[in-house]
Short mmCIF file of C-alpha atoms in Angstrom, two decimals:
data_model
loop_
_atom_site.label_atom_id
_atom_site.label_comp_id
_atom_site.label_asym_id
_atom_site.label_seq_id
_atom_site.Cartn_x
_atom_site.Cartn_y
_atom_site.Cartn_z
CA MET J 1 0.37 7.24 30.37
CA ASP J 2 2.92 5.04 32.14
CA LEU J 3 5.58 3.76 29.74
CA SER J 4 7.89 2.42 32.43
CA GLN J 5 7.13 -1.24 31.63
CA ILE J 6 8.01 -1.02 27.91
CA LYS J 7 10.49 -3.70 26.79
CA MET J 8 10.14 -3.45 23.00
CA VAL J 9 9.66 -0.55 20.57
CA VAL J 10 8.32 -1.30 17.08
CA THR J 11 8.09 1.30 14.34
CA ASP J 12 7.06 1.40 10.72
CA MET J 13 9.49 3.14 8.37
CA ASP J 14 7.84 5.21 5.58
CA GLY J 15 5.53 7.90 6.91
CA THR J 16 6.55 7.03 10.47
CA LEU J 17 10.25 6.83 11.38
CA LEU J 18 11.37 8.23 8.01
CA ASN J 19 10.58 11.85 7.23
CA SER J 20 9.15 12.94 3.87
CA LYS J 21 12.70 12.97 2.46
CA HIS J 22 12.99 9.27 3.42
CA GLU J 23 15.58 10.06 6.10
CA VAL J 24 16.09 8.83 9.66
CA SER J 25 16.86 11.69 12.05
CA SER J 26 20.11 11.88 14.01
CA ARG J 27 17.86 12.48 17.01
CA PHE J 28 16.52 8.93 16.65
CA PHE J 29 19.97 7.32 16.65
CA GLY J 30 20.78 9.07 19.93
CA LEU J 31 17.54 7.78 21.44
CA PHE J 32 18.32 4.27 20.20
CA GLU J 33 21.50 4.29 22.30
CA GLU J 34 19.37 5.10 25.35
CA LEU J 35 16.93 2.28 24.49
CA LYS J 36 19.87 -0.10 24.27
CA LYS J 37 21.20 0.96 27.69
CA ARG J 38 17.82 0.06 29.17
CA ASP J 39 17.70 -3.31 27.34
CA ILE J 40 14.64 -2.22 25.32
CA LEU J 41 14.48 -4.14 22.04
CA PHE J 42 14.01 -2.17 18.82
CA VAL J 43 12.13 -3.57 15.81
CA ALA J 44 11.87 -1.91 12.39
CA ALA J 45 8.65 -3.17 10.74
CA SER J 46 8.10 -2.17 7.13
CA GLY J 47 6.65 -3.07 3.79
CA ARG J 48 10.14 -2.42 2.45
CA GLN J 49 12.58 -5.21 1.65
CA TYR J 50 15.13 -6.21 4.28
CA ALA J 51 18.07 -4.73 2.34
CA SER J 52 16.37 -1.33 2.11
CA ILE J 53 15.46 -1.25 5.82
CA VAL J 54 18.97 -2.02 7.03
CA HIS J 55 20.39 0.48 4.54
CA LYS J 56 18.33 3.21 6.24
CA LEU J 57 19.39 1.97 9.68
CA LYS J 58 22.97 1.08 8.77
CA PRO J 59 24.63 2.38 11.98
CA ILE J 60 22.51 0.04 14.13
CA LYS J 61 21.67 -2.77 11.70
CA ASN J 62 23.46 -5.41 13.78
CA GLU J 63 21.63 -4.44 16.97
CA ILE J 64 17.99 -4.57 15.85
CA LEU J 65 15.24 -6.93 14.74
CA VAL J 66 13.67 -6.41 11.32
CA ILE J 67 10.17 -7.25 10.12
CA ALA J 68 10.33 -6.85 6.33
CA GLU J 69 7.89 -7.17 3.42
CA ASN J 70 4.81 -6.52 5.63
CA GLY J 71 5.65 -9.35 8.01
CA ALA J 72 6.58 -12.03 5.49
CA LEU J 73 10.19 -12.02 6.74
CA ILE J 74 11.71 -11.52 10.19
CA LYS J 75 15.48 -11.31 10.52
CA GLU J 76 17.96 -10.74 13.30
CA GLN J 77 21.11 -9.74 11.48
CA GLU J 78 21.48 -12.52 8.89
CA ARG J 79 19.44 -15.08 10.85
CA GLU J 80 15.94 -15.75 9.50
CA LEU J 81 13.38 -16.08 12.29
CA LEU J 82 10.27 -16.33 10.09
CA VAL J 83 9.59 -16.64 6.34
CA THR J 84 6.06 -16.76 4.94
CA PRO J 85 6.14 -16.99 1.13
CA ILE J 86 3.26 -16.63 -1.33
CA GLN J 87 2.03 -19.96 -2.60
CA ASN J 88 3.41 -20.62 -6.08
CA HIS J 89 0.02 -21.52 -7.55
CA LEU J 90 -1.27 -18.02 -6.73
CA LYS J 91 1.62 -16.02 -8.15
CA ASN J 92 0.82 -16.31 -11.85
CA SER J 93 -2.92 -15.70 -11.46
CA LEU J 94 -2.23 -12.58 -9.39
CA LEU J 95 0.21 -11.25 -11.97
CA SER J 96 -2.32 -11.85 -14.73
CA LYS J 97 -5.02 -9.96 -12.84
CA ILE J 98 -2.72 -7.02 -12.12
CA ASP J 99 -1.76 -6.86 -15.78
CA ASN J 100 -5.39 -6.04 -16.62
CA ILE J 101 -5.54 -3.00 -14.32
CA GLN J 102 -4.83 0.18 -16.23
CA GLY J 103 -1.96 2.18 -14.75
CA ALA J 104 -0.81 -0.67 -12.48
CA HIS J 105 2.27 -2.81 -12.63
CA ALA J 106 3.72 -5.48 -10.38
CA MET J 107 7.06 -6.21 -8.78
CA LEU J 108 8.08 -9.54 -7.26
CA CYS J 109 9.74 -9.37 -3.86
CA GLY J 110 12.00 -12.26 -2.93
CA LYS J 111 13.78 -12.84 0.37
CA TYR J 112 16.87 -10.96 -0.75
CA LYS J 113 16.04 -9.20 -4.01
CA ALA J 114 13.17 -7.53 -5.83
CA TYR J 115 12.45 -8.37 -9.44
CA PHE J 116 11.21 -5.79 -11.96
CA ASP J 117 10.12 -6.17 -15.56
CA GLY J 118 10.24 -3.65 -18.40
CA LYS J 119 7.19 -1.76 -17.12
CA SER J 120 9.15 -0.69 -14.05
CA VAL J 121 12.16 0.73 -15.88
CA PRO J 122 10.66 4.26 -16.31
CA PHE J 123 10.18 4.38 -12.51
CA LEU J 124 13.56 2.86 -11.65
CA GLU J 125 14.98 5.91 -9.88
CA GLN J 126 11.91 6.09 -7.67
CA LEU J 127 11.97 2.35 -6.98
CA LYS J 128 15.60 2.48 -5.88
CA GLU J 129 14.42 4.36 -2.80
CA TYR J 130 12.47 1.27 -1.66
CA TYR J 131 14.52 -1.54 -3.20
CA ALA J 132 18.23 -1.50 -2.45
CA SER J 133 18.70 -4.93 -4.04
CA TYR J 134 16.96 -5.78 -7.33
CA GLU J 135 17.20 -7.42 -10.76
CA ILE J 136 15.41 -6.61 -14.02
CA HIS J 137 13.92 -9.54 -15.93
CA ASP J 138 12.26 -9.53 -19.33
CA ASP J 139 9.89 -12.20 -18.09
CA PHE J 140 8.86 -12.95 -14.51
CA SER J 141 8.78 -16.65 -15.35
CA SER J 142 12.58 -16.61 -15.25
CA VAL J 143 12.57 -15.65 -11.55
CA THR J 144 13.31 -18.71 -9.39
CA ASP J 145 13.60 -16.99 -6.00
CA GLU J 146 11.08 -17.69 -3.22
CA ILE J 147 8.55 -14.83 -3.51
CA ILE J 148 7.28 -13.37 -0.24
CA LYS J 149 5.37 -10.36 -1.60
CA ILE J 150 3.98 -8.90 -4.80
CA ALA J 151 4.06 -5.10 -4.72
CA VAL J 152 1.72 -3.23 -7.05
CA TYR J 153 2.40 0.37 -8.08
CA HIS J 154 -0.36 2.59 -9.49
CA ASN J 155 0.48 5.97 -10.95
CA VAL J 156 -2.58 7.72 -9.38
CA SER J 157 -4.02 5.82 -6.39
CA ALA J 158 -3.63 2.19 -5.33
CA GLU J 159 -6.60 2.48 -2.95
CA ASP J 160 -8.94 3.79 -5.65
CA PHE J 161 -7.83 1.79 -8.69
CA VAL J 162 -6.01 -1.39 -7.57
CA TYR J 163 -7.71 -2.40 -4.32
CA PRO J 164 -11.24 -2.60 -5.85
CA ALA J 165 -9.92 -5.06 -8.45
CA MET J 166 -8.13 -7.23 -5.87
CA LYS J 167 -10.35 -7.18 -2.78
CA ASP J 168 -12.38 -10.22 -3.89
CA LEU J 169 -9.19 -12.27 -3.37
CA GLU J 170 -8.89 -11.47 0.34
CA ASN J 171 -9.85 -15.02 1.30
CA GLN J 172 -6.80 -16.28 -0.63
CA ILE J 173 -4.21 -13.54 -0.19
CA LYS J 174 -3.49 -10.63 2.17
CA VAL J 175 -4.37 -7.43 0.28
CA LYS J 176 -3.00 -4.25 1.87
CA VAL J 177 -2.89 -0.65 0.67
CA SER J 178 0.52 0.41 1.99
CA GLY J 179 0.82 3.92 0.53
CA LEU J 180 -0.77 6.36 -1.89
CA ASN J 181 0.61 4.52 -4.93
CA TRP J 182 1.22 1.09 -3.43
CA LEU J 183 -0.74 -2.08 -2.75
CA ASP J 184 0.93 -5.20 -1.36
CA LEU J 185 -0.05 -8.85 -1.73
CA ASN J 186 1.22 -11.36 0.82
CA HIS J 187 0.37 -14.80 2.14
CA THR J 188 -2.77 -14.60 4.29
CA ASP J 189 -0.63 -15.19 7.40
CA ALA J 190 1.96 -12.59 6.41
CA ASN J 191 1.22 -9.29 8.10
CA LYS J 192 3.05 -7.12 10.60
CA GLY J 193 0.72 -8.23 13.39
CA PHE J 194 1.42 -11.93 12.80
CA ALA J 195 5.15 -11.19 12.74
CA LEU J 196 5.04 -9.06 15.86
CA GLN J 197 3.01 -11.70 17.69
CA ASN J 198 5.75 -14.18 16.79
CA LEU J 199 8.38 -11.88 18.33
CA MET J 200 6.29 -11.19 21.44
CA GLN J 201 5.95 -14.92 22.05
CA ARG J 202 9.65 -15.46 21.37
CA PHE J 203 10.63 -12.87 23.99
CA GLY J 204 7.74 -13.52 26.39
CA LEU J 205 6.27 -10.02 26.11
CA LYS J 206 2.78 -8.88 27.09
CA LYS J 207 0.69 -6.33 25.21
CA ASN J 208 1.45 -3.62 27.79
CA GLU J 209 5.21 -4.12 27.31
CA VAL J 210 5.35 -3.21 23.61
CA LEU J 211 5.17 0.26 22.03
CA VAL J 212 4.13 0.41 18.34
CA PHE J 213 4.10 3.26 15.79
CA GLY J 214 2.40 3.20 12.36
CA ASP J 215 0.77 5.32 9.68
CA TYR J 216 -0.84 3.16 6.99
CA ASN J 217 -3.18 0.19 6.59
CA ASN J 218 -0.39 -2.38 6.55
CA ASP J 219 0.23 -1.36 10.18
CA LEU J 220 -3.30 -2.09 11.44
CA GLU J 221 -2.73 -5.63 12.75
CA MET J 222 0.36 -4.76 14.77
CA LEU J 223 -1.23 -1.62 16.24
CA ALA J 224 -4.24 -3.68 17.36
CA LEU J 225 -1.98 -6.10 19.28
CA VAL J 226 -0.70 -3.75 21.97
CA ASP J 227 -1.87 -1.24 24.56
CA TYR J 228 0.61 1.46 23.58
CA SER J 229 -0.21 1.91 19.89
CA PHE J 230 0.54 5.27 18.27
CA ALA J 231 -0.74 6.60 14.96
CA MET J 232 1.19 9.41 13.34
CA LYS J 233 -0.72 12.66 12.85
CA ASN J 234 -0.20 12.10 9.11
CA ALA J 235 -1.67 8.56 9.32
CA HIS J 236 -4.49 7.09 7.26
CA LYS J 237 -7.90 7.57 8.90
CA ASP J 238 -8.26 3.80 9.48
CA VAL J 239 -5.00 3.75 11.43
CA LYS J 240 -6.14 6.60 13.69
CA LYS J 241 -9.29 4.61 14.51
CA VAL J 242 -7.31 1.55 15.62
CA ALA J 243 -4.45 3.24 17.49
CA ASN J 244 -4.92 4.16 21.14
CA TYR J 245 -2.81 7.32 20.89
CA ILE J 246 -1.75 9.87 18.27
CA THR J 247 1.64 11.57 18.03
CA THR J 248 2.86 14.35 15.75
CA THR J 249 3.80 13.84 12.09
CA ASN J 250 6.83 12.03 10.73
CA ASP J 251 8.24 15.44 9.72
CA ASP J 252 7.75 16.71 13.28
CA ASP J 253 9.65 13.84 14.94
CA GLY J 254 6.50 12.10 16.18
CA VAL J 255 8.33 8.87 17.03
CA GLU J 256 11.22 10.65 18.73
CA LYS J 257 8.90 12.72 20.93
CA VAL J 258 7.24 9.61 22.35
CA LEU J 259 10.59 7.87 22.83
CA GLU J 260 11.84 10.87 24.78
CA GLN J 261 8.78 10.54 27.01
CA LEU J 262 9.51 6.82 27.40
CA LEU J 263 13.11 7.51 28.37
CA SER J 264 12.45 10.48 30.65
#
């Protein structure tokens, strides 16, 4: 495997760059400095909100590109490069449908803040891990922000209990299981692959010049775009089918091990 032509590294956050304690390793930050010396761009691509991603990557936040909310938002520092919001006419019907799924509740994700209702309050400490910037509203109708994602939490399994109820809407909305308890709803054009393609065109990069890491189904489109696509050992089975290579788990520094090979 010849990684000498790589000009961009793209990695998911949860289950990939972050370990099971939701931490970025000090080993990674050292490797980032080496990437920078070689003029290799680094992109954090996550279902998380922008504020949460840059909080995790605070030491380097002004030196990276960020794909947030599953590709609905791309930012370079405070400059928006792409925004793909959910159409307003869909928002209320989606919320109504989610409300009828036992054990599920929804959160609205705007460009800069997430919006929770009373159902989320019991899970607030857990949600703070993923949403660094949020407001609590009694009624979602009072939210006026541009919504770029609806996140759905299920207390047992989003894949088993939420996805079956939402999959018939896939011609209208992007439906992605993004974790054991999470399902995300975005504009049909908003996915990490669409966002990455935008960046590749912006920087004139070919598919053999980009290295991508992922672990869950919201990573499938971006993994399919490039030659050097890596699934984590802890990845969903669908991700392992799409990726061309497999590295070790997120708790065994799977990303860092490949980067060390790249930089050797």
